[in-house]
Amino acid sequence: MQICQQDQYIKYRREGFAAIVCILLLTAATYNLHTYLSQRSLLNITYQIIPMLTQSSVPPTAYLPHSEVAPAHDHTLLQGKPAESFDEMPIVDVKTFLERLPGWELECEKVAFCLHNYGILIFRDPRANEQENEEYIDLMEKYFKNASDKYYAGERLSEAKPEYHFQVGVTPEKIERARNHYEKVKHLPEEDKPSSPFPPTVDMKWRYMWKIGERPAGADDDFPQVLPEGFPDWEEKMNSWGQKLLQAGTTAAQMAALGMGLDEHAFTKRMEGGAHLLAPTGSDLVRNEVGATLAGFHYDIAFLTIHGKSRYPGLQIWLRNWKKLAVKIPKGCLLMQAGSSFEHITGGYVLSGYHEVMYNEDTKRALENVKEQMALSGKERILWRVSSTLFSHFRGEVDISPMRELAHLMDPVQAGTYKRMTAFEKLMEELRATSMTADTKKE
């Protein structure tokens, strides 16, 4: 009898609190006290209180009207319909967040939504200048052409550092090999299956790793920087573009944290001193041909991978629902994809983004267009596909076990499959699996 009375009392108390909240909203509306932002704050408080009062497991955003969940132009968010192409992908307006313009909170929610549902972000960041990206690609085209000419002639490349697990300096072609993920994709329809073969072959891409930012003294992953000879503007251009990409990744981490209900710096404080790497890839489009696997089907080790635009297509990604999409980065945007460290620390709420790079028919068409332009202009160009890529990482000693603060978003069973480990332990585990460590036997 006493228990029934207590239950009834709790019920009345919840109803009373709900009534008070409604009165507050009506009063605010009557006196026109809530601008967009203050209304947003009041609504957020209301949506956080209501589930507590009703013991509901429904997430707070479920109570938001669709216009509050996402801007009207993001119809995929409004309808809860998965994007079928890049044209349907929501674009994150970074300026709105940076300047705290009306709707900045919605941009944070959009980041969290896209990372959870798609594993990617299309990030319109005014700080990332496309002209600087073009100059950076020019530099890398020259480097890869120069280094490969020496390599194919049998010369030793002094900037290749297998003793540092290729985490600095150049990695020639046919070194890296993706993990075998056949079991994950064997049941996919043909149009969504990877084009790269199983078991995986070695990648035909080259890569250069350039450290961005400072490392803590004595860090296990603080390998010496490697500067190639013959490129006087190398350090300036690499650092400048690398810092721009890292700055964008840091902002995305802040927005993701806020969108997931965390402190703004929950992720970025773990990124401080991380082994961030500007990691452009280069693929020779003359030596290779259609069908070549430039980068086999894989995910990245990073927290977030940030891509600028490449001059040639070929990158294909998979969404959480295993839909395959060919990447077409809109003008003025960056592409970001979640890595395995992000997946680990969120207990699977955000999944690693799978992708591959193939020399396909679209790549060939783009190459033929460039050749036509060369013939018309009389100017020679270096025919390499260069990616504009940065890997952002957590600091080596950071525990990447699923965060307790994200328990409200995690599936507890799924989260339990992620073991306790540090970011550096995760790095070495993945490097060993992809034939990148000094003690890995090469074929």
Tab-separated table of C-alpha atoms in Angstrom:
chain	number	residue	atom	x	y	z
A	1	MET	CA	0.000	0.000	0.000
A	2	GLN	CA	2.827	2.337	0.940
A	3	ILE	CA	4.606	1.585	-2.369
A	4	CYS	CA	1.447	2.440	-4.337
A	5	GLN	CA	1.167	5.766	-2.512
A	6	GLN	CA	4.812	6.542	-3.293
A	7	ASP	CA	4.297	5.728	-6.972
A	8	GLN	CA	1.238	7.972	-7.072
A	9	TYR	CA	3.174	10.747	-5.362
A	10	ILE	CA	6.009	10.461	-7.908
A	11	LYS	CA	3.480	10.517	-10.732
A	12	TYR	CA	1.870	13.706	-9.406
A	13	ARG	CA	5.269	15.295	-8.883
A	14	ARG	CA	6.306	14.585	-12.475
A	15	GLU	CA	3.033	15.936	-13.813
A	16	GLY	CA	3.507	19.027	-11.677
A	17	PHE	CA	7.006	19.633	-13.006
A	18	ALA	CA	5.782	19.136	-16.575
A	19	ALA	CA	3.019	21.681	-15.961
A	20	ILE	CA	5.533	24.173	-14.573
A	21	VAL	CA	7.729	23.774	-17.648
A	22	CYS	CA	4.743	24.374	-19.929
A	23	ILE	CA	3.832	27.515	-17.979
A	24	LEU	CA	7.403	28.782	-18.342
A	25	LEU	CA	7.278	28.288	-22.089
A	26	LEU	CA	3.905	30.003	-22.397
A	27	THR	CA	5.070	32.917	-20.266
A	28	ALA	CA	8.208	33.344	-22.356
A	29	ALA	CA	6.140	33.302	-25.529
A	30	THR	CA	3.619	35.805	-24.137
A	31	TYR	CA	6.246	38.382	-23.202
A	32	ASN	CA	8.316	37.701	-26.307
A	33	LEU	CA	11.427	37.139	-24.179
A	34	HIS	CA	13.006	34.370	-26.197
A	35	THR	CA	15.035	35.201	-29.226
A	36	TYR	CA	16.083	32.245	-31.330
A	37	LEU	CA	19.052	31.412	-29.146
A	38	SER	CA	17.337	31.859	-25.802
A	39	GLN	CA	14.396	29.862	-27.089
A	40	ARG	CA	16.861	27.189	-28.055
A	41	SER	CA	18.325	27.130	-24.546
A	42	LEU	CA	14.888	26.952	-22.941
A	43	LEU	CA	13.784	24.227	-25.317
A	44	ASN	CA	16.893	22.215	-24.580
A	45	ILE	CA	16.251	22.456	-20.831
A	46	THR	CA	12.674	21.341	-21.385
A	47	TYR	CA	13.647	18.376	-23.538
A	48	GLN	CA	16.219	17.281	-20.986
A	49	ILE	CA	13.722	17.518	-18.103
A	50	ILE	CA	10.811	15.727	-19.770
A	51	PRO	CA	12.580	12.350	-20.229
A	52	MET	CA	13.832	12.541	-16.627
A	53	LEU	CA	10.301	13.102	-15.385
A	54	THR	CA	8.846	10.272	-17.418
A	55	GLN	CA	11.770	7.833	-17.085
A	56	SER	CA	11.803	7.707	-20.879
A	57	SER	CA	14.713	6.269	-22.856
A	58	VAL	CA	13.880	8.466	-25.846
A	59	PRO	CA	16.818	10.801	-26.675
A	60	PRO	CA	16.226	14.533	-26.099
A	61	THR	CA	16.340	15.394	-29.802
A	62	ALA	CA	13.370	13.113	-30.441
A	63	TYR	CA	11.198	15.805	-28.865
A	64	LEU	CA	12.496	18.535	-31.137
A	65	PRO	CA	10.348	19.622	-34.078
A	66	HIS	CA	12.047	18.751	-37.375
A	67	SER	CA	12.897	22.396	-38.015
A	68	GLU	CA	14.884	22.353	-34.760
A	69	VAL	CA	16.746	19.144	-35.567
A	70	ALA	CA	18.156	20.436	-38.846
A	71	PRO	CA	17.886	23.373	-41.239
A	72	ALA	CA	15.121	23.000	-43.805
A	73	HIS	CA	17.490	22.424	-46.739
A	74	ASP	CA	18.823	19.246	-45.120
A	75	HIS	CA	15.897	17.111	-46.240
A	76	THR	CA	17.666	13.857	-45.417
A	77	LEU	CA	17.721	14.860	-41.758
A	78	LEU	CA	14.142	16.087	-41.816
A	79	GLN	CA	12.757	12.878	-43.219
A	80	GLY	CA	15.139	10.524	-41.435
A	81	LYS	CA	15.937	9.180	-44.885
A	82	PRO	CA	19.489	7.946	-45.497
A	83	ALA	CA	21.455	9.867	-48.099
A	84	GLU	CA	21.795	8.048	-51.400
A	85	SER	CA	24.452	10.326	-52.912
A	86	PHE	CA	26.846	13.099	-52.029
A	87	ASP	CA	24.333	15.623	-53.350
A	88	GLU	CA	21.972	14.626	-50.523
A	89	MET	CA	24.594	14.799	-47.772
A	90	PRO	CA	24.129	17.578	-45.205
A	91	ILE	CA	26.847	20.238	-45.302
A	92	VAL	CA	28.195	21.516	-41.985
A	93	ASP	CA	28.340	25.325	-41.924
A	94	VAL	CA	31.467	25.932	-39.850
A	95	LYS	CA	31.227	29.725	-39.974
A	96	THR	CA	27.922	29.597	-38.090
A	97	PHE	CA	29.639	27.704	-35.275
A	98	LEU	CA	32.827	29.777	-35.220
A	99	GLU	CA	30.928	33.073	-35.000
A	100	ARG	CA	28.169	31.644	-32.781
A	101	LEU	CA	25.513	32.802	-35.223
A	102	PRO	CA	21.860	31.784	-34.704
A	103	GLY	CA	21.591	28.043	-35.237
A	104	TRP	CA	25.154	27.159	-34.238
A	105	GLU	CA	23.869	24.501	-31.844
A	106	LEU	CA	22.053	22.863	-34.743
A	107	GLU	CA	25.311	22.620	-36.664
A	108	CYS	CA	26.783	20.712	-33.710
A	109	GLU	CA	23.802	18.354	-33.716
A	110	LYS	CA	24.298	17.916	-37.448
A	111	VAL	CA	27.927	16.894	-36.887
A	112	ALA	CA	26.911	14.277	-34.312
A	113	PHE	CA	24.079	13.048	-36.548
A	114	CYS	CA	26.302	12.685	-39.613
A	115	LEU	CA	29.124	10.964	-37.754
A	116	HIS	CA	26.704	8.452	-36.253
A	117	ASN	CA	24.665	7.760	-39.379
A	118	TYR	CA	27.243	8.230	-42.131
A	119	GLY	CA	30.694	8.207	-40.526
A	120	ILE	CA	31.608	11.299	-42.560
A	121	LEU	CA	31.297	15.073	-42.524
A	122	ILE	CA	31.134	17.483	-45.437
A	123	PHE	CA	32.713	20.455	-43.729
A	124	ARG	CA	32.451	23.943	-45.231
A	125	ASP	CA	35.292	25.716	-43.448
A	126	PRO	CA	36.143	29.256	-44.642
A	127	ARG	CA	39.639	28.939	-43.159
A	128	ALA	CA	40.675	26.167	-45.587
A	129	ASN	CA	41.719	28.008	-48.743
A	130	GLU	CA	41.377	26.037	-51.989
A	131	GLN	CA	44.267	27.882	-53.631
A	132	GLU	CA	46.567	26.756	-50.831
A	133	ASN	CA	45.373	23.188	-51.394
A	134	GLU	CA	46.247	23.508	-55.094
A	135	GLU	CA	49.754	24.789	-54.311
A	136	TYR	CA	50.234	21.948	-51.854
A	137	ILE	CA	49.191	19.377	-54.486
A	138	ASP	CA	51.628	20.971	-56.969
A	139	LEU	CA	54.411	20.463	-54.422
A	140	MET	CA	53.500	16.831	-53.780
A	141	GLU	CA	53.189	16.008	-57.490
A	142	LYS	CA	56.765	17.233	-57.978
A	143	TYR	CA	58.020	15.313	-54.967
A	144	PHE	CA	56.386	11.986	-55.873
A	145	LYS	CA	57.556	12.239	-59.493
A	146	ASN	CA	61.116	13.018	-58.387
A	147	ALA	CA	61.249	10.316	-55.697
A	148	SER	CA	59.692	7.639	-57.908
A	149	ASP	CA	62.147	8.313	-60.754
A	150	LYS	CA	65.005	7.664	-58.320
A	151	TYR	CA	63.289	4.617	-56.830
A	152	TYR	CA	62.551	2.988	-60.191
A	153	ALA	CA	66.178	3.638	-61.202
A	154	GLY	CA	67.309	1.591	-58.209
A	155	GLU	CA	68.412	4.467	-55.989
A	156	ARG	CA	67.890	4.322	-52.239
A	157	LEU	CA	65.470	6.904	-50.847
A	158	SER	CA	67.005	8.457	-47.737
A	159	GLU	CA	63.606	9.765	-46.616
A	160	ALA	CA	62.126	6.229	-46.390
A	161	LYS	CA	62.118	5.220	-42.711
A	162	PRO	CA	60.864	1.650	-42.139
A	163	GLU	CA	62.625	1.698	-38.760
A	164	TYR	CA	59.992	4.244	-37.684
A	165	HIS	CA	57.162	2.105	-39.096
A	166	PHE	CA	56.861	4.545	-42.050
A	167	GLN	CA	55.204	7.044	-39.693
A	168	VAL	CA	57.532	9.766	-40.988
A	169	GLY	CA	59.003	10.231	-44.444
A	170	VAL	CA	58.049	8.398	-47.613
A	171	THR	CA	56.399	5.006	-48.070
A	172	PRO	CA	56.921	3.692	-51.628
A	173	GLU	CA	54.298	1.707	-53.499
A	174	LYS	CA	53.732	-1.985	-52.722
A	175	ILE	CA	54.489	-1.648	-49.006
A	176	GLU	CA	51.110	-1.148	-47.372
A	177	ARG	CA	48.423	-3.815	-47.489
A	178	ALA	CA	44.891	-3.453	-46.092
A	179	ARG	CA	43.424	-5.869	-43.554
A	180	ASN	CA	41.208	-8.571	-45.000
A	181	HIS	CA	37.611	-7.450	-44.390
A	182	TYR	CA	35.983	-9.937	-46.750
A	183	GLU	CA	33.617	-11.328	-44.102
A	184	LYS	CA	32.122	-7.875	-43.590
A	185	VAL	CA	31.280	-7.302	-47.238
A	186	LYS	CA	30.698	-10.712	-48.822
A	187	HIS	CA	26.909	-10.462	-48.503
A	188	LEU	CA	26.621	-6.946	-49.954
A	189	PRO	CA	24.865	-6.448	-53.299
A	190	GLU	CA	27.283	-6.156	-56.203
A	191	GLU	CA	26.870	-2.396	-56.539
A	192	ASP	CA	28.016	-1.894	-52.937
A	193	LYS	CA	30.907	-4.355	-52.859
A	194	PRO	CA	34.487	-3.059	-52.876
A	195	SER	CA	36.258	-2.963	-56.219
A	196	SER	CA	39.590	-3.879	-54.618
A	197	PRO	CA	40.315	-7.630	-54.447
A	198	PHE	CA	40.167	-10.122	-51.558
A	199	PRO	CA	42.470	-11.236	-50.147
A	200	PRO	CA	43.945	-7.728	-50.357
A	201	THR	CA	46.907	-7.035	-52.618
A	202	VAL	CA	49.587	-4.445	-51.843
A	203	ASP	CA	48.639	-0.825	-52.486
A	204	MET	CA	50.019	0.920	-55.568
A	205	LYS	CA	50.028	4.306	-53.844
A	206	TRP	CA	52.971	6.172	-52.372
A	207	ARG	CA	52.638	8.195	-49.166
A	208	TYR	CA	54.537	10.872	-47.291
A	209	MET	CA	54.129	11.380	-43.543
A	210	TRP	CA	54.853	14.861	-42.169
A	211	LYS	CA	54.360	15.616	-38.476
A	212	ILE	CA	52.045	18.494	-37.593
A	213	GLY	CA	52.197	20.086	-34.151
A	214	GLU	CA	54.297	19.337	-31.085
A	215	ARG	CA	54.572	15.988	-29.287
A	216	PRO	CA	55.025	15.567	-25.525
A	217	ALA	CA	58.632	15.004	-24.459
A	218	GLY	CA	59.478	11.306	-24.524
A	219	ALA	CA	56.323	10.285	-26.399
A	220	ASP	CA	56.527	6.793	-27.926
A	221	ASP	CA	55.248	8.098	-31.259
A	222	ASP	CA	57.568	11.127	-31.476
A	223	PHE	CA	59.659	10.028	-34.446
A	224	PRO	CA	62.106	12.534	-36.003
A	225	GLN	CA	60.779	14.777	-38.774
A	226	VAL	CA	62.098	13.886	-42.257
A	227	LEU	CA	62.794	16.740	-44.682
A	228	PRO	CA	63.469	15.789	-48.324
A	229	GLU	CA	66.284	17.490	-50.209
A	230	GLY	CA	65.671	19.833	-53.120
A	231	PHE	CA	62.406	21.408	-51.933
A	232	PRO	CA	63.201	24.756	-50.252
A	233	ASP	CA	59.553	25.684	-49.624
A	234	TRP	CA	58.625	22.207	-48.333
A	235	GLU	CA	58.466	22.951	-44.609
A	236	GLU	CA	56.519	26.188	-44.997
A	237	LYS	CA	53.882	24.756	-47.336
A	238	MET	CA	53.472	21.469	-45.485
A	239	ASN	CA	53.126	23.146	-42.095
A	240	SER	CA	50.739	25.806	-43.373
A	241	TRP	CA	48.318	23.415	-45.080
A	242	GLY	CA	48.673	20.804	-42.366
A	243	GLN	CA	47.755	23.308	-39.660
A	244	LYS	CA	44.700	24.382	-41.670
A	245	LEU	CA	43.459	20.789	-41.882
A	246	LEU	CA	44.229	20.113	-38.221
A	247	GLN	CA	42.417	23.318	-37.245
A	248	ALA	CA	39.354	22.094	-39.140
A	249	GLY	CA	39.580	18.678	-37.480
A	250	THR	CA	39.848	20.276	-34.040
A	251	THR	CA	36.745	22.361	-34.709
A	252	ALA	CA	34.886	19.252	-35.879
A	253	ALA	CA	35.895	17.522	-32.633
A	254	GLN	CA	34.489	20.416	-30.591
A	255	MET	CA	31.229	20.379	-32.540
A	256	ALA	CA	30.946	16.594	-32.249
A	257	ALA	CA	31.406	16.768	-28.483
A	258	LEU	CA	28.706	19.405	-28.073
A	259	GLY	CA	26.373	17.557	-30.430
A	260	MET	CA	26.800	14.388	-28.360
A	261	GLY	CA	26.066	16.169	-25.090
A	262	LEU	CA	29.682	16.393	-23.888
A	263	ASP	CA	31.906	19.242	-22.800
A	264	GLU	CA	33.197	21.137	-25.834
A	265	HIS	CA	36.785	20.052	-25.158
A	266	ALA	CA	36.075	16.395	-24.336
A	267	PHE	CA	37.827	15.220	-27.510
A	268	THR	CA	40.214	18.106	-28.181
A	269	LYS	CA	41.929	17.830	-24.796
A	270	ARG	CA	42.768	14.239	-25.761
A	271	MET	CA	44.080	15.428	-29.144
A	272	GLU	CA	46.615	17.845	-27.616
A	273	GLY	CA	50.093	16.508	-28.360
A	274	GLY	CA	48.696	13.771	-30.613
A	275	ALA	CA	50.709	12.291	-33.482
A	276	HIS	CA	48.913	14.336	-36.138
A	277	LEU	CA	50.233	13.578	-39.606
A	278	LEU	CA	49.846	15.351	-42.899
A	279	ALA	CA	49.805	12.222	-45.039
A	280	PRO	CA	49.391	12.881	-48.766
A	281	THR	CA	49.265	9.884	-51.072
A	282	GLY	CA	50.541	9.825	-54.630
A	283	SER	CA	49.591	7.408	-57.415
A	284	ASP	CA	51.278	7.305	-60.819
A	285	LEU	CA	48.506	7.421	-63.427
A	286	VAL	CA	50.930	6.612	-66.251
A	287	ARG	CA	52.553	3.473	-64.811
A	288	ASN	CA	49.208	2.200	-63.497
A	289	GLU	CA	45.991	1.600	-65.417
A	290	VAL	CA	42.264	1.102	-64.889
A	291	GLY	CA	41.638	-1.570	-62.260
A	292	ALA	CA	44.737	-0.835	-60.187
A	293	THR	CA	44.182	-0.803	-56.429
A	294	LEU	CA	45.688	2.447	-55.243
A	295	ALA	CA	44.456	1.857	-51.677
A	296	GLY	CA	42.607	-1.335	-50.756
A	297	PHE	CA	39.343	-1.443	-48.795
A	298	HIS	CA	40.178	-0.250	-45.274
A	299	TYR	CA	39.481	2.121	-42.403
A	300	ASP	CA	41.942	4.594	-40.880
A	301	ILE	CA	43.606	4.358	-37.471
A	302	ALA	CA	43.029	8.047	-36.799
A	303	PHE	CA	40.484	9.849	-34.659
A	304	LEU	CA	39.390	11.889	-37.673
A	305	THR	CA	40.811	11.852	-41.196
A	306	ILE	CA	40.535	15.189	-42.994
A	307	HIS	CA	40.630	15.376	-46.804
A	308	GLY	CA	40.986	18.330	-49.121
A	309	LYS	CA	39.965	17.950	-52.760
A	310	SER	CA	42.005	15.761	-55.089
A	311	ARG	CA	42.348	16.546	-58.791
A	312	TYR	CA	41.259	13.058	-59.785
A	313	PRO	CA	38.324	10.872	-58.681
A	314	GLY	CA	38.750	7.345	-57.380
A	315	LEU	CA	37.945	7.604	-53.668
A	316	GLN	CA	34.902	5.529	-52.673
A	317	ILE	CA	33.432	5.390	-49.169
A	318	TRP	CA	30.902	3.244	-47.295
A	319	LEU	CA	28.238	4.639	-44.998
A	320	ARG	CA	27.058	2.963	-41.808
A	321	ASN	CA	24.337	1.171	-43.806
A	322	TRP	CA	27.042	-0.189	-46.186
A	323	LYS	CA	25.928	1.983	-49.074
A	324	LYS	CA	28.909	2.722	-51.338
A	325	LEU	CA	29.345	6.284	-52.594
A	326	ALA	CA	31.842	7.849	-54.975
A	327	VAL	CA	33.303	10.927	-53.312
A	328	LYS	CA	32.622	14.335	-54.852
A	329	ILE	CA	33.675	17.034	-52.409
A	330	PRO	CA	31.668	20.244	-52.985
A	331	LYS	CA	33.552	23.458	-53.703
A	332	GLY	CA	34.795	25.149	-50.554
A	333	CYS	CA	34.438	22.008	-48.438
A	334	LEU	CA	36.585	19.398	-46.749
A	335	LEU	CA	35.671	15.743	-46.277
A	336	MET	CA	36.153	14.137	-42.871
A	337	GLN	CA	35.856	10.472	-42.018
A	338	ALA	CA	35.839	8.810	-38.597
A	339	GLY	CA	38.744	6.514	-37.751
A	340	SER	CA	39.085	3.505	-35.485
A	341	SER	CA	40.089	5.584	-32.434
A	342	PHE	CA	36.827	7.528	-32.732
A	343	GLU	CA	34.900	4.263	-32.966
A	344	HIS	CA	36.703	2.822	-29.946
A	345	ILE	CA	36.197	5.783	-27.616
A	346	THR	CA	32.493	6.097	-28.531
A	347	GLY	CA	31.867	2.380	-28.059
A	348	GLY	CA	30.647	2.033	-31.632
A	349	TYR	CA	28.243	4.978	-31.603
A	350	VAL	CA	30.489	6.343	-34.344
A	351	LEU	CA	31.895	3.659	-36.630
A	352	SER	CA	35.149	3.740	-38.573
A	353	GLY	CA	34.565	4.847	-42.137
A	354	TYR	CA	35.590	2.253	-44.713
A	355	HIS	CA	36.975	3.454	-48.023
A	356	GLU	CA	39.166	2.505	-50.966
A	357	VAL	CA	40.901	4.319	-53.818
A	358	MET	CA	40.718	2.730	-57.254
A	359	TYR	CA	42.039	3.689	-60.653
A	360	ASN	CA	38.630	3.509	-62.307
A	361	GLU	CA	36.942	4.753	-65.469
A	362	ASP	CA	36.207	8.119	-63.848
A	363	THR	CA	39.904	8.490	-63.030
A	364	LYS	CA	40.798	7.676	-66.632
A	365	ARG	CA	38.300	10.212	-68.023
A	366	ALA	CA	39.733	12.927	-65.780
A	367	LEU	CA	43.238	11.969	-66.924
A	368	GLU	CA	42.234	12.171	-70.595
A	369	ASN	CA	40.783	15.643	-69.980
A	370	VAL	CA	44.081	16.768	-68.466
A	371	LYS	CA	45.983	15.367	-71.449
A	372	GLU	CA	43.708	17.313	-73.809
A	373	GLN	CA	44.369	20.510	-71.847
A	374	MET	CA	48.107	19.817	-72.043
A	375	ALA	CA	47.898	19.407	-75.823
A	376	LEU	CA	45.974	22.667	-76.228
A	377	SER	CA	48.157	24.719	-73.897
A	378	GLY	CA	51.493	23.140	-74.724
A	379	LYS	CA	52.238	22.941	-70.988
A	380	GLU	CA	53.394	19.707	-69.398
A	381	ARG	CA	51.779	18.463	-66.193
A	382	ILE	CA	52.718	15.721	-63.759
A	383	LEU	CA	50.138	12.950	-64.136
A	384	TRP	CA	49.863	11.730	-60.559
A	385	ARG	CA	46.780	11.490	-58.359
A	386	VAL	CA	47.616	13.242	-55.068
A	387	SER	CA	45.373	13.161	-52.015
A	388	SER	CA	45.245	16.036	-49.564
A	389	THR	CA	44.982	14.098	-46.312
A	390	LEU	CA	45.627	14.645	-42.602
A	391	PHE	CA	45.292	12.074	-39.824
A	392	SER	CA	44.357	13.609	-36.469
A	393	HIS	CA	45.149	11.448	-33.452
A	394	PHE	CA	44.694	11.280	-29.717
A	395	ARG	CA	47.810	11.670	-27.584
A	396	GLY	CA	49.616	8.336	-27.251
A	397	GLU	CA	48.894	7.659	-23.562
A	398	VAL	CA	45.187	8.554	-23.812
A	399	ASP	CA	42.856	5.752	-22.721
A	400	ILE	CA	40.489	5.204	-25.644
A	401	SER	CA	38.154	2.861	-23.762
A	402	PRO	CA	34.481	3.781	-24.345
A	403	MET	CA	33.758	7.027	-22.489
A	404	ARG	CA	31.339	6.750	-19.583
A	405	GLU	CA	30.029	10.191	-20.481
A	406	LEU	CA	28.693	8.708	-23.732
A	407	ALA	CA	26.827	5.826	-22.085
A	408	HIS	CA	23.517	7.491	-23.005
A	409	LEU	CA	24.342	6.984	-26.697
A	410	MET	CA	25.976	3.555	-26.620
A	411	ASP	CA	24.603	0.065	-27.015
A	412	PRO	CA	26.049	-1.498	-23.823
A	413	VAL	CA	26.592	-4.893	-25.457
A	414	GLN	CA	28.397	-3.384	-28.429
A	415	ALA	CA	30.420	-1.032	-26.214
A	416	GLY	CA	31.569	-4.026	-24.167
A	417	THR	CA	33.420	-5.417	-27.184
A	418	TYR	CA	35.952	-2.553	-27.166
A	419	LYS	CA	38.863	-3.448	-24.903
A	420	ARG	CA	40.800	-1.127	-22.649
A	421	MET	CA	43.841	0.274	-24.469
A	422	THR	CA	45.769	3.454	-25.160
A	423	ALA	CA	45.855	5.355	-28.423
A	424	PHE	CA	49.474	4.253	-28.993
A	425	GLU	CA	48.596	0.596	-28.404
A	426	LYS	CA	45.807	0.957	-30.958
A	427	LEU	CA	48.211	2.553	-33.429
A	428	MET	CA	50.742	-0.274	-33.158
A	429	GLU	CA	48.030	-2.949	-33.346
A	430	GLU	CA	46.782	-1.516	-36.637
A	431	LEU	CA	50.265	-0.923	-38.083
A	432	ARG	CA	51.229	-4.548	-37.457
A	433	ALA	CA	48.038	-5.700	-39.168
A	434	THR	CA	48.781	-3.615	-42.277
A	435	SER	CA	52.450	-4.621	-42.744
A	436	MET	CA	53.779	-1.220	-41.685
A	437	THR	CA	55.905	-2.053	-38.635
A	438	ALA	CA	59.655	-2.577	-38.783
A	439	ASP	CA	59.293	-6.181	-37.598
A	440	THR	CA	56.618	-7.106	-40.164
A	441	LYS	CA	57.761	-9.570	-42.806
A	442	LYS	CA	57.369	-8.075	-46.277
A	443	GLU	CA	56.568	-10.225	-49.279
